[in-house]
mmCIF file of C-alpha atoms in Angstrom:
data_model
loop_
_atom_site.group_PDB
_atom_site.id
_atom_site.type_symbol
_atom_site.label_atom_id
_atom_site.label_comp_id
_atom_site.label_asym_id
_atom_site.label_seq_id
_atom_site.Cartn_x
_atom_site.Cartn_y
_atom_site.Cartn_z
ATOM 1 C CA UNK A 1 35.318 4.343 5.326
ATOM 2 C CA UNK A 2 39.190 5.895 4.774
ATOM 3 C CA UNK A 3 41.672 3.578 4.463
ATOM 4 C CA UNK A 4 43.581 4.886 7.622
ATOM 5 C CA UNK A 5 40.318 3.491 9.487
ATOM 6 C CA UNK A 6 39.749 0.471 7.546
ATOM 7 C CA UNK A 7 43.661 -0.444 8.502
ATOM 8 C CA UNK A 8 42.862 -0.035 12.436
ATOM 9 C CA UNK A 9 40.120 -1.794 12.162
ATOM 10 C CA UNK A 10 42.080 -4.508 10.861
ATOM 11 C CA UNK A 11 45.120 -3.832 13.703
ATOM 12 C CA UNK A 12 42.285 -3.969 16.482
ATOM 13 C CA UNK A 13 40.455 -7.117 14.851
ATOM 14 C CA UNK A 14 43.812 -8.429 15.203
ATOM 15 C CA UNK A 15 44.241 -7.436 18.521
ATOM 16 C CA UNK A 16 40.850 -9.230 19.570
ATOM 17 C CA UNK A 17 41.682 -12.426 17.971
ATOM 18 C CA UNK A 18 44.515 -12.622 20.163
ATOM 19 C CA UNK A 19 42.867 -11.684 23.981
ATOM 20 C CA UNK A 20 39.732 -13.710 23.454
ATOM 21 C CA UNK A 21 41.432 -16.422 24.634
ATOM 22 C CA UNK A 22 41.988 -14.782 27.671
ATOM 23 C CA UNK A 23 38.479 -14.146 28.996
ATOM 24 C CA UNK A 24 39.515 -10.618 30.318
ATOM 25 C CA UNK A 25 35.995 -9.354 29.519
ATOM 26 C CA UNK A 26 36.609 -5.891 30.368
ATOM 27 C CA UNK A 27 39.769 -5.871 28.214
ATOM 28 C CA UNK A 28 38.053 -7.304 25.543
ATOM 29 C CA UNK A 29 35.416 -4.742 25.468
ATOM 30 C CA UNK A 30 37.503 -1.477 25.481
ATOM 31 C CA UNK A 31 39.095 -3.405 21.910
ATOM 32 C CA UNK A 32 35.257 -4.160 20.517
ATOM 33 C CA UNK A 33 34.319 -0.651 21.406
ATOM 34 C CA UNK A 34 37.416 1.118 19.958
ATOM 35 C CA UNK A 35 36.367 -1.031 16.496
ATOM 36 C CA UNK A 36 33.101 0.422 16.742
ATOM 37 C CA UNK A 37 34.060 4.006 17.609
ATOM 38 C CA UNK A 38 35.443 3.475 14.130
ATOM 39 C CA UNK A 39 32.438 2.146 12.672
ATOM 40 C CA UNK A 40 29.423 1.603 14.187
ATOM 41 C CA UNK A 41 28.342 -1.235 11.157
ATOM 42 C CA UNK A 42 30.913 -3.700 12.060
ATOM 43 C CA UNK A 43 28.430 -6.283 12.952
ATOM 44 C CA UNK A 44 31.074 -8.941 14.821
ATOM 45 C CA UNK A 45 32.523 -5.712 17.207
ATOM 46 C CA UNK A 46 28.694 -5.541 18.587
ATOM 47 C CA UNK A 47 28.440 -8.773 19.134
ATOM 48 C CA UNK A 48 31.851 -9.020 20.539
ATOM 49 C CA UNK A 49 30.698 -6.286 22.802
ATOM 50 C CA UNK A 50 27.333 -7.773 24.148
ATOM 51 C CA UNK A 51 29.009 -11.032 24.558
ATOM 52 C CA UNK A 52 31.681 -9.064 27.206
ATOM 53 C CA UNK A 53 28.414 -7.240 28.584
ATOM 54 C CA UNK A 54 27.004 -10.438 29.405
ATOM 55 C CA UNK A 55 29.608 -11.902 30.949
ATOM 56 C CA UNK A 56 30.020 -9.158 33.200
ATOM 57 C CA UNK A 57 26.578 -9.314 34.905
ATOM 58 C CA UNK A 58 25.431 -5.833 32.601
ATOM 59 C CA UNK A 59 22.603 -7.547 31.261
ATOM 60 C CA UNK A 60 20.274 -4.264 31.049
ATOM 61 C CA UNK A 61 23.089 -2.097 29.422
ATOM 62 C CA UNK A 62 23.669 -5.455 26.728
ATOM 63 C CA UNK A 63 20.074 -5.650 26.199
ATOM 64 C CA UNK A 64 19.599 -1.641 25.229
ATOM 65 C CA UNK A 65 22.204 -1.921 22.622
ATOM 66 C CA UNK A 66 20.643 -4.474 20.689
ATOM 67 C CA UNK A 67 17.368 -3.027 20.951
ATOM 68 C CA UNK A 68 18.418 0.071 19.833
ATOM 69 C CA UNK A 69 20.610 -1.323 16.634
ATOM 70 C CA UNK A 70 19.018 -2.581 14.033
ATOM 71 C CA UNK A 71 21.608 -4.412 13.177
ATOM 72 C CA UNK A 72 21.434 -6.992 15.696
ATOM 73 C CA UNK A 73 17.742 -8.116 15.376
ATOM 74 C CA UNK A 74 19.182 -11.669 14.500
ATOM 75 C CA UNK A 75 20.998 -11.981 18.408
ATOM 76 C CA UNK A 76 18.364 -13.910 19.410
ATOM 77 C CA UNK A 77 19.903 -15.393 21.877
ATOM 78 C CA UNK A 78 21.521 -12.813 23.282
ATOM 79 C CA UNK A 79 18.474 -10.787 23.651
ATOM 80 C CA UNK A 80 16.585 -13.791 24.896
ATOM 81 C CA UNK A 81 19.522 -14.642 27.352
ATOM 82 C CA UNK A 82 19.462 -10.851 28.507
ATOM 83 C CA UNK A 83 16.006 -11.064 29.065
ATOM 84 C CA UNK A 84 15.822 -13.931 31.186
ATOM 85 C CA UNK A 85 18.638 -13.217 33.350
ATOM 86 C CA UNK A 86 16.769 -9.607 34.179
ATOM 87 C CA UNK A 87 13.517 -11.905 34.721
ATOM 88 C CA UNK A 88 11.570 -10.737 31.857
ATOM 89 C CA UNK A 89 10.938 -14.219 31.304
ATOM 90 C CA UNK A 90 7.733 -14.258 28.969
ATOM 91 C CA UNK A 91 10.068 -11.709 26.777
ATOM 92 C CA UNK A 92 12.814 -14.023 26.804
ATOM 93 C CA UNK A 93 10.429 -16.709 25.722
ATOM 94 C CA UNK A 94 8.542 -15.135 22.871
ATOM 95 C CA UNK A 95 12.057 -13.743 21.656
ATOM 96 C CA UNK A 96 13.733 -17.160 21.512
ATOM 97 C CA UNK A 97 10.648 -18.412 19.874
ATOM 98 C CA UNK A 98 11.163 -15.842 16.778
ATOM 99 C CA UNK A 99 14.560 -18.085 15.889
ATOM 100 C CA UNK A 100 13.786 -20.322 13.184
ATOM 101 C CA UNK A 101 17.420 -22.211 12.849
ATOM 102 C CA UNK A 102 18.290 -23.344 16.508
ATOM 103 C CA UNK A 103 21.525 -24.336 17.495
ATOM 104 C CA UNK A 104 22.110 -26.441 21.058
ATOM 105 C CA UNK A 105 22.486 -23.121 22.860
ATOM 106 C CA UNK A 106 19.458 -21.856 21.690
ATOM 107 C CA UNK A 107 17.644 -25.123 22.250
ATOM 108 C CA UNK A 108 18.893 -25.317 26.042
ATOM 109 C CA UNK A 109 18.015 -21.594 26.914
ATOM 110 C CA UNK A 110 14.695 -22.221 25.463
ATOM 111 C CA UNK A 111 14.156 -25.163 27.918
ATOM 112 C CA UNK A 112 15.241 -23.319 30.670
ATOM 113 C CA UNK A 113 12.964 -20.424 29.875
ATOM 114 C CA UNK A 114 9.668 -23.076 29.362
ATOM 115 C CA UNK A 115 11.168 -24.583 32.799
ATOM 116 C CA UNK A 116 10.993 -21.375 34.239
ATOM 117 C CA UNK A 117 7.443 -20.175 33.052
ATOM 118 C CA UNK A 118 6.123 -24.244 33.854
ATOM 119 C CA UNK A 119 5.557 -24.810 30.622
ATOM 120 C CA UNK A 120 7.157 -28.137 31.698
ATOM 121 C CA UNK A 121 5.613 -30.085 29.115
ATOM 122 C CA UNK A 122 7.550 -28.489 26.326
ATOM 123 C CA UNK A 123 10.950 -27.928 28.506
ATOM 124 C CA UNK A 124 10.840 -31.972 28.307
ATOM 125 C CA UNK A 125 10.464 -32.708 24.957
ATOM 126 C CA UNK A 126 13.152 -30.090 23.928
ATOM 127 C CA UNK A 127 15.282 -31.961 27.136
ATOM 128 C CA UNK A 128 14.473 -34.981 25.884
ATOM 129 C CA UNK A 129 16.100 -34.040 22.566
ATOM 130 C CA UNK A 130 19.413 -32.685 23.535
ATOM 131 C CA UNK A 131 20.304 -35.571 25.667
ATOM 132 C CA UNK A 132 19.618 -38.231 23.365
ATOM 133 C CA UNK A 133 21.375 -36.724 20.481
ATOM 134 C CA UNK A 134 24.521 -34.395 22.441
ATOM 135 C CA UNK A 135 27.601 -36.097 23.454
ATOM 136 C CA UNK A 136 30.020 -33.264 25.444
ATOM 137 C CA UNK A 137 31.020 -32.132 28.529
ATOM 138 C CA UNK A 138 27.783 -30.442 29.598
ATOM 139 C CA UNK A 139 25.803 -33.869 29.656
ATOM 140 C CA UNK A 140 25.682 -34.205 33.532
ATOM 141 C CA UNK A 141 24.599 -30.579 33.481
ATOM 142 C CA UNK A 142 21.870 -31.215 30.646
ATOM 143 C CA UNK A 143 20.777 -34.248 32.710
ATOM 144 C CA UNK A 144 20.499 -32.453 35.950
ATOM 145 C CA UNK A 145 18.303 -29.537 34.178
ATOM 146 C CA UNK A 146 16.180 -32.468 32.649
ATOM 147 C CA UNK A 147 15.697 -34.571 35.540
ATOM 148 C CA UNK A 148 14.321 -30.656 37.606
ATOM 149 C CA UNK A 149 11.977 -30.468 34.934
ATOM 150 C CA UNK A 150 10.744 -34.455 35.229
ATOM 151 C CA UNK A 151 10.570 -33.841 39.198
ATOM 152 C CA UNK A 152 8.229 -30.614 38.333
ATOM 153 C CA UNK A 153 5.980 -32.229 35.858
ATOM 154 C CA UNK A 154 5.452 -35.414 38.546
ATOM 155 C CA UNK A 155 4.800 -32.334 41.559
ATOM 156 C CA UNK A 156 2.560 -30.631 39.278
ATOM 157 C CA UNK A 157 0.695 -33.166 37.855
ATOM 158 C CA UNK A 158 1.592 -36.982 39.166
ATOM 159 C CA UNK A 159 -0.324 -39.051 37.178
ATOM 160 C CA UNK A 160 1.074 -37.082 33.488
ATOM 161 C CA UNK A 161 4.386 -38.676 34.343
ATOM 162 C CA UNK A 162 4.705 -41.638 36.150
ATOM 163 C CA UNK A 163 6.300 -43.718 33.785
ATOM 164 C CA UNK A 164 9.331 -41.060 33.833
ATOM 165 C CA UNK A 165 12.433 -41.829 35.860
ATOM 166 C CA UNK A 166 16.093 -40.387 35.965
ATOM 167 C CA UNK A 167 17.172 -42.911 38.937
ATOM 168 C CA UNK A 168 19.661 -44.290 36.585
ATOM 169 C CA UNK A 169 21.714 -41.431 36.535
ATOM 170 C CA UNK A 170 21.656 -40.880 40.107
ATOM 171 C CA UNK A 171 25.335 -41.646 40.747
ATOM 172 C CA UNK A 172 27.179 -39.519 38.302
ATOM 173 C CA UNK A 173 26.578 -35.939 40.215
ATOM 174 C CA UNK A 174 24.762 -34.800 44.054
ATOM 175 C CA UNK A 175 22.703 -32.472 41.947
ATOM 176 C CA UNK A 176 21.643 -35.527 39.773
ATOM 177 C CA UNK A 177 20.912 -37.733 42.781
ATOM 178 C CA UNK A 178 18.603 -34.896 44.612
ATOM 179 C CA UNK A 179 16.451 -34.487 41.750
ATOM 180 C CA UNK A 180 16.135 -38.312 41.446
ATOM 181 C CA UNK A 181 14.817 -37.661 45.629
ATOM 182 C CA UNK A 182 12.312 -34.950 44.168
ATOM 183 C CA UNK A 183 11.003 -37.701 42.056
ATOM 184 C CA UNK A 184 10.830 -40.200 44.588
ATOM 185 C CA UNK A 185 9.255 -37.460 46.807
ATOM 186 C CA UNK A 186 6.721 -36.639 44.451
ATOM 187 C CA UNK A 187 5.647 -40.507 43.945
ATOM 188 C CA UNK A 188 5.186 -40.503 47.693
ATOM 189 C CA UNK A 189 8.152 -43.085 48.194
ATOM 190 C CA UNK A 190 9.745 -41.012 50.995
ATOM 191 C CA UNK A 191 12.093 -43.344 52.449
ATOM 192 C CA UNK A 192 13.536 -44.207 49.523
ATOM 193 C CA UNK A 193 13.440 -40.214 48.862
ATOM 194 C CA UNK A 194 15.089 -39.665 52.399
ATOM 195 C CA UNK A 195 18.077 -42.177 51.517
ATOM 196 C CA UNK A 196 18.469 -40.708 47.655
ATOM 197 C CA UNK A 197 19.171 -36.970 49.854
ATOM 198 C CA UNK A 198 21.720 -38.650 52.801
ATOM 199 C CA UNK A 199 23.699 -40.232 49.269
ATOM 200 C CA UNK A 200 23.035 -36.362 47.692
ATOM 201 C CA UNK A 201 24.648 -34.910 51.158
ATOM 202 C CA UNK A 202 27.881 -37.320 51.070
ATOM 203 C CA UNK A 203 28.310 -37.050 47.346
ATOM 204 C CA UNK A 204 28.088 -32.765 47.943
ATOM 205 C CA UNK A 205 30.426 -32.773 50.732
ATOM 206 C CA UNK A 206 33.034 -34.744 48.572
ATOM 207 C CA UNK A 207 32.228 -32.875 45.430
ATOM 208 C CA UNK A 208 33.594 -29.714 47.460
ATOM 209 C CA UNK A 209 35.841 -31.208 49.833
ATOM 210 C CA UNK A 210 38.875 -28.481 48.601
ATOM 211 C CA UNK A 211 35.798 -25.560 47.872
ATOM 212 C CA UNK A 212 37.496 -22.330 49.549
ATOM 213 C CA UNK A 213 34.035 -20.444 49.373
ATOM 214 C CA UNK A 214 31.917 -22.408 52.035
ATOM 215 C CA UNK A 215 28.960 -19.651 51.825
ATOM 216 C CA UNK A 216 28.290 -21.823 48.218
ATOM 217 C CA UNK A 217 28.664 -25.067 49.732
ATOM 218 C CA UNK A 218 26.471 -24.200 52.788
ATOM 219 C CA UNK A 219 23.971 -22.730 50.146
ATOM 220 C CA UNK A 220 24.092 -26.474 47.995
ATOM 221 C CA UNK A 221 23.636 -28.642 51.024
ATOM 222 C CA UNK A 222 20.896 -26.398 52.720
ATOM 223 C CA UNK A 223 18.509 -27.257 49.488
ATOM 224 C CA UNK A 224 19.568 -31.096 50.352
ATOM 225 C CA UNK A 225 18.667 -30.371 53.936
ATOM 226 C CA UNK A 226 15.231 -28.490 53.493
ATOM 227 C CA UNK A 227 14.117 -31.878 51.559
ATOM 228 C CA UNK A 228 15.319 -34.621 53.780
ATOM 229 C CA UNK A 229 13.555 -32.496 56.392
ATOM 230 C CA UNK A 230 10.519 -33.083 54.412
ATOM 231 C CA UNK A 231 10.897 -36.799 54.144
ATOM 232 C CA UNK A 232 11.398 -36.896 57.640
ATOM 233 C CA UNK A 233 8.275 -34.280 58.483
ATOM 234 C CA UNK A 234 6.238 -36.775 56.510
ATOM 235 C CA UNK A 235 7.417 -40.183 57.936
ATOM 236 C CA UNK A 236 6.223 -38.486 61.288
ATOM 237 C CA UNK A 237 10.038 -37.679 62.360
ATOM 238 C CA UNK A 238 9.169 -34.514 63.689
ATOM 239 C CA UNK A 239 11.722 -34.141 65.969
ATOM 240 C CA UNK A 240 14.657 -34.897 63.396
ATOM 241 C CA UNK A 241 12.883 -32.669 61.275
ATOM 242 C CA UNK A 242 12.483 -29.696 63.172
ATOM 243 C CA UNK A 243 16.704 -30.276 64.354
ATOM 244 C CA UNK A 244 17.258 -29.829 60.281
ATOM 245 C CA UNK A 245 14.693 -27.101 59.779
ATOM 246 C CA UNK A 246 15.982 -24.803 62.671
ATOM 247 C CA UNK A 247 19.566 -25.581 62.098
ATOM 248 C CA UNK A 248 19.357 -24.510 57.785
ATOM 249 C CA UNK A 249 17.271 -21.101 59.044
ATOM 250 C CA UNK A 250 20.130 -20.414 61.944
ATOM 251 C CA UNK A 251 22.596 -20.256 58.875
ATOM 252 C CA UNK A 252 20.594 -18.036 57.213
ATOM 253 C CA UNK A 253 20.626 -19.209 53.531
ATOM 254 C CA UNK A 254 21.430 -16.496 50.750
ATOM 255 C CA UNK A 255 18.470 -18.584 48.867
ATOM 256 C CA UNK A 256 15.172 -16.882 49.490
ATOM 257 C CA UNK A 257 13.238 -19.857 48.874
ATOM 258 C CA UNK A 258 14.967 -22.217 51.039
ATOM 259 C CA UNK A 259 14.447 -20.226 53.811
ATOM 260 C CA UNK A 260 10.775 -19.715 52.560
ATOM 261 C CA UNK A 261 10.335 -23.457 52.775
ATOM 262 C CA UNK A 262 11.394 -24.216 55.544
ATOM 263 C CA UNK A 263 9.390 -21.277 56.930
ATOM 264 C CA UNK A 264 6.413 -22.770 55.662
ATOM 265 C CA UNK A 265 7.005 -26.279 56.781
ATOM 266 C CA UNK A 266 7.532 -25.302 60.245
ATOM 267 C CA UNK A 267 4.143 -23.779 60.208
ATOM 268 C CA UNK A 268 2.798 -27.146 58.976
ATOM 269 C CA UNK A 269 4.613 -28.680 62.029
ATOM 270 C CA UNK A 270 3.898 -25.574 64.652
ATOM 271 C CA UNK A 271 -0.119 -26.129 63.956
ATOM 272 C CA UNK A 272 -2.114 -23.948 66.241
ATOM 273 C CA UNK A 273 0.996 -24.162 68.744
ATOM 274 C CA UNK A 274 3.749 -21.309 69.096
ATOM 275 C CA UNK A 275 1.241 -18.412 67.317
ATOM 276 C CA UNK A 276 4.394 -15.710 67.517
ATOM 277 C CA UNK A 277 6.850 -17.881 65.849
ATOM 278 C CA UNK A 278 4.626 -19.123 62.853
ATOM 279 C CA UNK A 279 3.581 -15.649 62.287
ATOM 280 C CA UNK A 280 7.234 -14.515 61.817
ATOM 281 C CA UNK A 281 7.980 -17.751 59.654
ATOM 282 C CA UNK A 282 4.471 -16.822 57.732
ATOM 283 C CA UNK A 283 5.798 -13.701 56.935
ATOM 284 C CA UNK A 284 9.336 -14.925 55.560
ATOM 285 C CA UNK A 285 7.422 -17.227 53.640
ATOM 286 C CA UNK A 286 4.936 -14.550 52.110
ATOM 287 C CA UNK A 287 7.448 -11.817 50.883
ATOM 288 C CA UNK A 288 6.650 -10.386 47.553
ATOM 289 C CA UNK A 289 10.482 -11.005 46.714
ATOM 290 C CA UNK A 290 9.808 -14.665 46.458
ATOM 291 C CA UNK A 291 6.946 -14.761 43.503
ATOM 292 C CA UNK A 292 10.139 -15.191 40.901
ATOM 293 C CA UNK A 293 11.955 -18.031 42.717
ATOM 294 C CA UNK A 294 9.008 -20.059 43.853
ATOM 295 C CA UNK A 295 6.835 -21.987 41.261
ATOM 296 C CA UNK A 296 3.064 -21.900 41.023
ATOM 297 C CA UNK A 297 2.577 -25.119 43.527
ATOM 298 C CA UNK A 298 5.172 -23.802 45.839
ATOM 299 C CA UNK A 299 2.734 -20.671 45.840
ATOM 300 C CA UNK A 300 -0.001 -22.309 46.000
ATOM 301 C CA UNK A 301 1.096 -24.407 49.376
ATOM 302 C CA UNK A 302 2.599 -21.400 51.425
ATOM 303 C CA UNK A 303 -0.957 -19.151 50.625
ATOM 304 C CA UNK A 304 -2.997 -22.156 51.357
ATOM 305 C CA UNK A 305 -1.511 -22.740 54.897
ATOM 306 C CA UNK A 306 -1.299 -18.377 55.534
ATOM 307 C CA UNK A 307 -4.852 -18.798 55.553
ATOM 308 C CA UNK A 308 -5.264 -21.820 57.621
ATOM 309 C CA UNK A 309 -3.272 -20.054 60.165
ATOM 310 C CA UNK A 310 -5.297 -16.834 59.816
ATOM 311 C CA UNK A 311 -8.209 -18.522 60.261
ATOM 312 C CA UNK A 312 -7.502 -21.013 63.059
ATOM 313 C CA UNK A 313 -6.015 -17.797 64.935
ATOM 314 C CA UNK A 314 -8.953 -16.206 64.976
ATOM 315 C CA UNK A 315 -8.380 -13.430 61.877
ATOM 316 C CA UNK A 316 -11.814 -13.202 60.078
ATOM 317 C CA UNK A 317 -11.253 -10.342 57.825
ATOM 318 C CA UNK A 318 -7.331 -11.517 57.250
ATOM 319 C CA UNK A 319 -8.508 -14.765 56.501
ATOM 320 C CA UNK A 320 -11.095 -13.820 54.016
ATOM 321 C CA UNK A 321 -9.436 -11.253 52.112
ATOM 322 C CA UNK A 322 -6.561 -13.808 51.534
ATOM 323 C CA UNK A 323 -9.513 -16.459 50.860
ATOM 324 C CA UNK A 324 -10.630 -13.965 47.916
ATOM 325 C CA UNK A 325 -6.885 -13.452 46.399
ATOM 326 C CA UNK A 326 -6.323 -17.473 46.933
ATOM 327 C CA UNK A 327 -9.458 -18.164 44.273
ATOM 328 C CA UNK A 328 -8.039 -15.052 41.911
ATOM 329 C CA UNK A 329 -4.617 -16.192 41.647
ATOM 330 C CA UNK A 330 -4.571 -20.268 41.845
ATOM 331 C CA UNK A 331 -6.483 -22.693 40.368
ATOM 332 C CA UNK A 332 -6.602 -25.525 43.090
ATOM 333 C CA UNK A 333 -10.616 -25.152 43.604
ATOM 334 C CA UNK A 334 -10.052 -28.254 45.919
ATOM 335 C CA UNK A 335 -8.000 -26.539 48.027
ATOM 336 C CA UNK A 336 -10.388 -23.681 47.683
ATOM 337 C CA UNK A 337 -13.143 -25.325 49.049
ATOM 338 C CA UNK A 338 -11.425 -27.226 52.103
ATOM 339 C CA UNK A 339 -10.284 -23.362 53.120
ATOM 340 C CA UNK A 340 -13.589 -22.738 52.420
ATOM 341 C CA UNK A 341 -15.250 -25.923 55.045
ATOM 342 C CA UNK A 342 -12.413 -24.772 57.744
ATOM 343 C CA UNK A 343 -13.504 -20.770 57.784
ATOM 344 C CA UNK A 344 -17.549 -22.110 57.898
ATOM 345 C CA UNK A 345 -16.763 -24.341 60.833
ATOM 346 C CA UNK A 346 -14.669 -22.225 62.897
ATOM 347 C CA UNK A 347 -17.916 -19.489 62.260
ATOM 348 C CA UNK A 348 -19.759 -22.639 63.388
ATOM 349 C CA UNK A 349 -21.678 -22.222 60.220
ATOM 350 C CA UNK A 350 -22.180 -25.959 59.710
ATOM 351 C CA UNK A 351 -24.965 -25.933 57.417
ATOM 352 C CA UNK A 352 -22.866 -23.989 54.922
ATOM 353 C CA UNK A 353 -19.949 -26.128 55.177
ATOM 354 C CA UNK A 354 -21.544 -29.453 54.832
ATOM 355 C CA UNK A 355 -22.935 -27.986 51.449
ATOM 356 C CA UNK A 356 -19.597 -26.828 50.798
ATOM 357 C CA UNK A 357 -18.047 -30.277 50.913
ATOM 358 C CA UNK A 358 -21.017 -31.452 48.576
ATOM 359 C CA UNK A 359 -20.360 -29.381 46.046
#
């Protein structure tokens, strides 16, 4: 390198010390890439410049540059970050995986990435970890991610968990007190679930009293909403619940899965009544957009009851093509075989569902 470059390098290193402060990504970057039109080895420029990337939502354009230098195969978190964010989740997972020294950062996106592939199991223990031994001002946020995953392991599996419980923490934050109601929910204690989500709504509603951008706020309390519906749908409140139901799908939530939810739920409630209505919920429920923001039960649930309605409506082939993808893609082989009872009885082939429900 001349020494004419080697001294702007310097100038522009300089330059970047001084803006980083200011979180003017796209300033930032021109600097980092100016460095590195100078010399494409300066290692902190790169990372300077995927770090900007990030922050400005260009996830696939960050993760091509580190690919492509190997320079950067350390950025393990940056790749893994990158990865995630552009839902290449098993990637992100076996990348983070490869770092053998991990910081908190790396510790937290590896949760989140477990969370997110239901490896819930291991998303606790490295949970479990980070609260007990971190003391800053992300510990709400830590305990909000770690009571999700406690409320997923209880919904996936109740009886792994049941000596887990976050209820203590239920007053610091809304988000903290909703996921203490998914616990409650999945224990089967609804009331107490349904008064946990009314504390969650007040608590929300004061948290963003001042918020200018009401879309957000409308999007937070609709995920309340959708749940207390649910407590109410199951305490046999059906009227309350459908008021809730109808009134989150009028706003039209920017959350796929909210709206897929409550879709689904209203099926549940709709039964073999209103046939055009449940078939346009089915469908909202059922689009191939929502296989990366609903989890495996979640899945599971909405397929279970498309094929209930196909069959009670009267569609054989529908209802046993889905009946073949249902076994293929989910587990539940008691779920399976009640699908399986319902399609034999409505062919009136009793003999064959009686020795269905024996096996």
């Amino acid at each position: 390198m001349s020494e004419k470059n080697a001294e702007q390098i310097k100038t522009l290193y300089s330059e970047l010390h001084k803006i980083a402060q200011t979180q003017d990504w796209e300033r930032i970057l021109k600097v980092a890439k100016k460095i590195l039109g100078l010399s494409v080895n300066e290692k902190k420029a790169f990372q300077c410049k995927t770090v900007c990337l990030m922050q400005l939502e260009r996830f696939e354009e960050a993760l091509s540059g580190i690919e492509r230098n190997h320079e950067a195969h350390d950025l393990f978190f940056e790749k893994a970050y990158c990865e995630y964010r552009l839902n290449r989740v098993q990637d992100a997972y076996n990348t983070i995986k490869q770092c053998n020294e991990m910081s908190n950062r790396e510790k937290e996106l590896l949760a989140q990435i477990a969370y997110k592939l239901e490896k819930y199991q291991e998303s606790y223990e490295v949970y479990k970890e980070l609260v007990k031994n971190s003391d800053d001002d992300y510990d709400n946020e830590r305990k909000t991610n770690f009571s999700a995953v406690i409320a997923a392991m209880r919904s996936s599996n109740p009886t792994a968990t049941k000596d887990l419980d976050m209820s203590e923490n239920e007053k610091l934050t809304y988000e903290l007190c909703y996921n203490s109601a998914c616990i409650s929910i999945s224990k089967g204690k609804f009331e107490e679930a349904e008064e946990k989500l009314n504390k969650a709504e007040t608590m929300c509603k004061e948290t963003f009293e001042d918020e200018e951008d009401q879309e957000f706020v409308e999007s937070e309390m609709a995920i309340i909403r959708i749940q207390l519906a649910f407590c109410l749908q199951k305490a046999g409140k059906i009227d309350e619940a459908l008021k809730i139901y109808n009134s989150v799908l009028k706003s039209k939530p920017s959350d796929l899965s909210v709206n897929a939810v409550a879709s689904n739920n209203l099926v549940c409630i709709n039964k073999d009544q209103n046939i055009f209505d449940s078939r346009k919920k089915l469908k909202a429920a059922t689009s191939n957009e929502l296989d990366a923001k609903l989890n495996t039960t979640q899945r599971c649930v909405i397929a279970y009851n498309e094929i209930l309605f196909s069959i009670i409506t009267n569609q054989k082939d529908a209802s046993q093509k889905l009946l073949e993808q249902f076994k293929s893609k989910f587990e539940d082989k008691e779920r399976y075989a009640m699908l399986k009872v319902v399609q034999l009885y409505k062919e009136k082939n009793i003999l064959n569902a009686k020795s269905t429900c024996l096996i």
